[in-house]
XYZ file of N, CA and C in Angstrom:
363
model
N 173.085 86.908 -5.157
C 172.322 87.844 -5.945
C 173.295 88.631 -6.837
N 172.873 88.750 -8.311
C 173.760 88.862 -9.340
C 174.126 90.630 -8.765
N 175.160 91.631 -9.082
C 175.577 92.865 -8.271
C 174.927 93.738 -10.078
N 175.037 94.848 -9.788
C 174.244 95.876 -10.863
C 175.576 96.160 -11.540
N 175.487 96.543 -12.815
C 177.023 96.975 -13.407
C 176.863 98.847 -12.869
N 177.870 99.570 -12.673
C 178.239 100.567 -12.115
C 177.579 101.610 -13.380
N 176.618 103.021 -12.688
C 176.482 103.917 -13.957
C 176.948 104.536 -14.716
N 178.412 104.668 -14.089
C 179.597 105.569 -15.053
C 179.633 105.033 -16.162
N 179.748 103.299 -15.699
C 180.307 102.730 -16.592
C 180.317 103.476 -17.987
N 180.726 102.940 -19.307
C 180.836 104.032 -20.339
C 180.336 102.337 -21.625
N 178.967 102.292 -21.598
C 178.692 101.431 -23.290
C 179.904 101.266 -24.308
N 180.306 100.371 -24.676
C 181.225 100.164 -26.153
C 180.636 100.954 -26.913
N 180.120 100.750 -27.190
C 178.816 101.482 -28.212
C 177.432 102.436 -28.032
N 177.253 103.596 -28.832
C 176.261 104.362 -27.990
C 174.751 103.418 -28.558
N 173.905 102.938 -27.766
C 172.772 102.507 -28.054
C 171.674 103.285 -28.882
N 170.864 102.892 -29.895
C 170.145 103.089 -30.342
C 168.710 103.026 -29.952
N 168.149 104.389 -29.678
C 166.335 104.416 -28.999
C 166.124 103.898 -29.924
N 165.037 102.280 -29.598
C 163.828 101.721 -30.484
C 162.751 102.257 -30.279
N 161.909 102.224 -31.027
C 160.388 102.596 -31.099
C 159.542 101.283 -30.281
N 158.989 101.328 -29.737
C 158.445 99.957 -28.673
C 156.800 100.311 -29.150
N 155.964 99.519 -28.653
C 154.266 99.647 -28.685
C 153.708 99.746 -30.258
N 153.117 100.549 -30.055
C 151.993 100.847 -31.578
C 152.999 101.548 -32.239
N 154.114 102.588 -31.930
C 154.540 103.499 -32.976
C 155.498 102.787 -33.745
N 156.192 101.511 -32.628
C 157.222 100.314 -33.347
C 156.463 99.543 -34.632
N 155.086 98.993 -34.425
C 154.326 98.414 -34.852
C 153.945 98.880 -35.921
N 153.557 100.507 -36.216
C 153.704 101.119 -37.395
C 154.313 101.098 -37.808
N 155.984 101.760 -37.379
C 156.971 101.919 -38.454
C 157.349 100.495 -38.882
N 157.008 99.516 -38.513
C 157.729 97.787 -39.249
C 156.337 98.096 -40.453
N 155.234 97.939 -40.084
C 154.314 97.952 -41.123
C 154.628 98.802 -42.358
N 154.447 100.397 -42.069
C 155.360 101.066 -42.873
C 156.543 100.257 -43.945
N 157.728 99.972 -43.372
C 158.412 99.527 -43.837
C 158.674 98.594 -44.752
N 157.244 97.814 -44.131
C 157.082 96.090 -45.131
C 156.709 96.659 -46.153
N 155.482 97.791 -46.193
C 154.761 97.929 -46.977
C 155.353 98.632 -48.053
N 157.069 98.904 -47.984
C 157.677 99.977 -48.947
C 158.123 98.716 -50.034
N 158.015 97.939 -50.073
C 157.950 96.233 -50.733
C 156.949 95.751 -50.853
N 155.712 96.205 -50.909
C 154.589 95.360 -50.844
C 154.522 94.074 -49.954
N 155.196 93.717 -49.170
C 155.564 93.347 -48.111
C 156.403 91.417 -48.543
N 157.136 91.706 -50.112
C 158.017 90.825 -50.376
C 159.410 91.020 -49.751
N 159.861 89.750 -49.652
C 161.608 89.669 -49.748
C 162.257 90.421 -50.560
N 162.913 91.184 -50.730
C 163.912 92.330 -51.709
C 164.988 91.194 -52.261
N 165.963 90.206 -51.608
C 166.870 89.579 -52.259
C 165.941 88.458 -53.073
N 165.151 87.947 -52.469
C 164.468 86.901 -52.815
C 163.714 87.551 -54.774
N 163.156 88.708 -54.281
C 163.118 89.295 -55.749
C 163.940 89.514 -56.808
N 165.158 89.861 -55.992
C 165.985 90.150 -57.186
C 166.535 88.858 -57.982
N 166.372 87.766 -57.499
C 166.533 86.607 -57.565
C 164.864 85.792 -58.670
N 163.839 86.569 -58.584
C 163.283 86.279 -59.391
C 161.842 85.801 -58.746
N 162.363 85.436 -57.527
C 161.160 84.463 -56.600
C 160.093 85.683 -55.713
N 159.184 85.097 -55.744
C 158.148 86.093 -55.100
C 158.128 85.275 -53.515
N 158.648 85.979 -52.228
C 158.644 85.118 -51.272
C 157.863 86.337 -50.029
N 157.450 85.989 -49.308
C 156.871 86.901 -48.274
C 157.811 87.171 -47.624
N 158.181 88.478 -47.054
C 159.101 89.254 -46.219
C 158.614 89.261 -44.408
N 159.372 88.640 -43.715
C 159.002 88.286 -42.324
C 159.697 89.258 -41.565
N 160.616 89.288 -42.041
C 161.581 90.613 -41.092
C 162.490 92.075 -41.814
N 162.451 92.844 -40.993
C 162.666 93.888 -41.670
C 164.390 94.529 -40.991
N 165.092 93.964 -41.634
C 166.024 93.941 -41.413
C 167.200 95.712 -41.789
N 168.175 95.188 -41.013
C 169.269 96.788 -40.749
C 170.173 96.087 -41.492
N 170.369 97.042 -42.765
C 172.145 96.801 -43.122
C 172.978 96.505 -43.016
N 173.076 97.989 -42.243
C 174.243 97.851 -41.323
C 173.581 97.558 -39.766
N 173.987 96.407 -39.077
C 173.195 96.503 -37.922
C 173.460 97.546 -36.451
N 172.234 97.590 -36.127
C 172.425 98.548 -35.103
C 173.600 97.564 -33.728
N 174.091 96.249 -33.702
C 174.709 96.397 -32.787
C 176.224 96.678 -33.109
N 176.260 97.410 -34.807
C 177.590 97.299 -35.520
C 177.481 98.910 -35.422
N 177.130 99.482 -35.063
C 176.583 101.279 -35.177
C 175.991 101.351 -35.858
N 174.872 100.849 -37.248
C 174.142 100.776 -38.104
C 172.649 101.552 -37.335
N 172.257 102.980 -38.232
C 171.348 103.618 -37.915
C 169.915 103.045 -37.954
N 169.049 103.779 -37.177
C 167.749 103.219 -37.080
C 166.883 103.847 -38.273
N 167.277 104.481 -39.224
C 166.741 105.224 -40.478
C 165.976 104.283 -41.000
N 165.070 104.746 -41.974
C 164.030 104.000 -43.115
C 165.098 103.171 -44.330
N 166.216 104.464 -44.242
C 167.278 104.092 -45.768
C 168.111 102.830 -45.069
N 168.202 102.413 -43.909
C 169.407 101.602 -43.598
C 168.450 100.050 -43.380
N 167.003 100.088 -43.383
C 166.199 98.741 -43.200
C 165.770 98.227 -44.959
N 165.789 97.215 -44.865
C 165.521 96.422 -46.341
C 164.609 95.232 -45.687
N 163.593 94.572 -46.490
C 162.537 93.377 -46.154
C 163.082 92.012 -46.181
N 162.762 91.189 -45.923
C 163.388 90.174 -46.160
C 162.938 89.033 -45.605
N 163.132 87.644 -46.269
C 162.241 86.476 -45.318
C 163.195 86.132 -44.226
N 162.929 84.527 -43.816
C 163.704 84.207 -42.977
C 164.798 83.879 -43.117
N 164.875 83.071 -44.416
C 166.209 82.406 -44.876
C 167.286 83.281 -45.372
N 166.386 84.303 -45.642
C 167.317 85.277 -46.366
C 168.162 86.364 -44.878
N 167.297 86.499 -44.108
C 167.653 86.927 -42.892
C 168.933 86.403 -42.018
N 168.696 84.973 -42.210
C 169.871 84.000 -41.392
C 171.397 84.372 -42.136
N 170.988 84.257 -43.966
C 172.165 84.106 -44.409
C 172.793 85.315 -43.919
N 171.789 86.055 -44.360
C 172.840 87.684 -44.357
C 173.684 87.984 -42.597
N 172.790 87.692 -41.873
C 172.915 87.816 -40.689
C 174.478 86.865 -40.125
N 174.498 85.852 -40.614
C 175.492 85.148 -40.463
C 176.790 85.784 -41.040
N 176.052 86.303 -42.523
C 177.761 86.768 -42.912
C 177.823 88.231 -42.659
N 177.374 88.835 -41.929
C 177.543 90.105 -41.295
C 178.618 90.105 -40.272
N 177.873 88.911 -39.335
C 178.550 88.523 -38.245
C 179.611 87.894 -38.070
N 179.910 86.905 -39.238
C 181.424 86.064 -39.200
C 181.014 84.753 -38.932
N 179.855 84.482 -39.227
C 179.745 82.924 -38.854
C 179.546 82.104 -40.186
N 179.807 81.084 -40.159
C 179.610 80.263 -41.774
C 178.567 79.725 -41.621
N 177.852 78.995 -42.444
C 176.893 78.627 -43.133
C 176.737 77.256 -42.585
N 175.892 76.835 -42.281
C 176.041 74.791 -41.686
C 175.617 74.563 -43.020
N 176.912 73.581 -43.162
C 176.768 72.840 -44.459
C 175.469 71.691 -44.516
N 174.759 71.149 -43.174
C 174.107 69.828 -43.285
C 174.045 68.780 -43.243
N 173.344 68.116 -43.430
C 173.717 66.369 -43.441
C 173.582 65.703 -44.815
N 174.141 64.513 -44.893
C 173.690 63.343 -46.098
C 172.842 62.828 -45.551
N 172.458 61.490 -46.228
C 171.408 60.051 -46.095
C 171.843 59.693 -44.703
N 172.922 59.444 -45.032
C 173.456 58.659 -43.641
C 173.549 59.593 -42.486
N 173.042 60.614 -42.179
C 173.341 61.259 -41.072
C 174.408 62.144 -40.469
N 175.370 62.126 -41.559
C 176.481 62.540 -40.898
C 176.512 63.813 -41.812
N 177.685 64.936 -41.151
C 177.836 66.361 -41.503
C 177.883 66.042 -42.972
N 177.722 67.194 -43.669
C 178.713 66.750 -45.379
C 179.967 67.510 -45.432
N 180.412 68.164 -44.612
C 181.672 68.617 -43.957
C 182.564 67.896 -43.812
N 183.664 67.551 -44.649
C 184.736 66.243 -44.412
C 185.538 66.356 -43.417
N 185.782 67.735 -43.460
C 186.886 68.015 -41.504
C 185.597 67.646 -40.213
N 184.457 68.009 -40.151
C 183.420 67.588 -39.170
C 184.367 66.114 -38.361
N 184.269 66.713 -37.249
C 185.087 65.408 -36.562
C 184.132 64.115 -36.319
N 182.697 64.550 -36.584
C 181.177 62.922 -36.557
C 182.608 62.201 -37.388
N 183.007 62.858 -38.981
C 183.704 62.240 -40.262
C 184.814 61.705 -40.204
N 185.841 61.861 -38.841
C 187.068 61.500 -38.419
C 186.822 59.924 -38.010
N 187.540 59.322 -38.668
C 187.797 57.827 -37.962
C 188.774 58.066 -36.856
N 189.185 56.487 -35.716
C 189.295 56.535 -34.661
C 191.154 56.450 -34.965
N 191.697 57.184 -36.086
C 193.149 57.753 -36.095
C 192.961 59.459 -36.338
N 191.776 59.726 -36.103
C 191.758 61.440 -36.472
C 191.929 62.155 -37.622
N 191.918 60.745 -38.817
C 191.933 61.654 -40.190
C 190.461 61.289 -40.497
N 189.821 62.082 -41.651
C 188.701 61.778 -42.133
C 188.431 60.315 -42.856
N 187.456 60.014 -42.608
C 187.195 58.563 -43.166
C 187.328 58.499 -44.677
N 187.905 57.331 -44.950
C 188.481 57.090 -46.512
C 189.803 57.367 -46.954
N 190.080 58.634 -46.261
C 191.294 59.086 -46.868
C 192.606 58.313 -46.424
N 193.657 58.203 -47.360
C 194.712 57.345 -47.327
C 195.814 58.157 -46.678
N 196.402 57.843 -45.564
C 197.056 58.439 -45.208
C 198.561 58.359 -44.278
């Protein structure tokens, strides 16, 4: 049976009270609705896209406040990107026809001497 972490203990970070139930449920509504409930990047970009999540700036697990000024709208795709490069993660490049990464270091792309396929070496 997994043991409890100790109460002293001391958080990295001081946590942020969420709003939970109906008053959470308002303030996201609220929020969409300060966008008419579009994507903000997706607009500025020209495209009219529906806004799915209502995203933190700065995020709250980075110390990013729970304020009205620190949330912006946003769809999904637009959510992932940002979210990724907040965090430090890159982008999956994808596949071709044939199945394989389009990433030339992707080791699927390594032939059986460990350089990438094609290359002369």
């Amino acid at each position: 049976m997994p043991s409890r972490p100790p109460k002293d203990k001391v958080l990295p970070r001081e946590r942020v009270a969420r709003l939970r139930g109906r008053a959470g449920q308002d303030q996201r509504k609220r929020r969409l609705a300060r966008t008419d409930g579009l994507c903000e990047r997706c607009e500025e970009k020209g495209f009219t896209v529906f806004a799915t999540v209502v995203d933190h700036i700065d995020p709250l697990a980075l110390g990013g406040s729970d304020d009205d000024s620190n949330t912006r709208n946003l769809c999904d795709d637009c959510h992932r990107d940002v979210t990724a490069e907040q965090f430090g993660h890159q982008a999956v490049g994808g596949c071709g026809a044939d199945g394989l990464p389009l990433d030339p270091s992707h080791p699927w792309n390594r032939g059986a001497s460990g350089t990438p396929q094609g290359s002369k070496v």
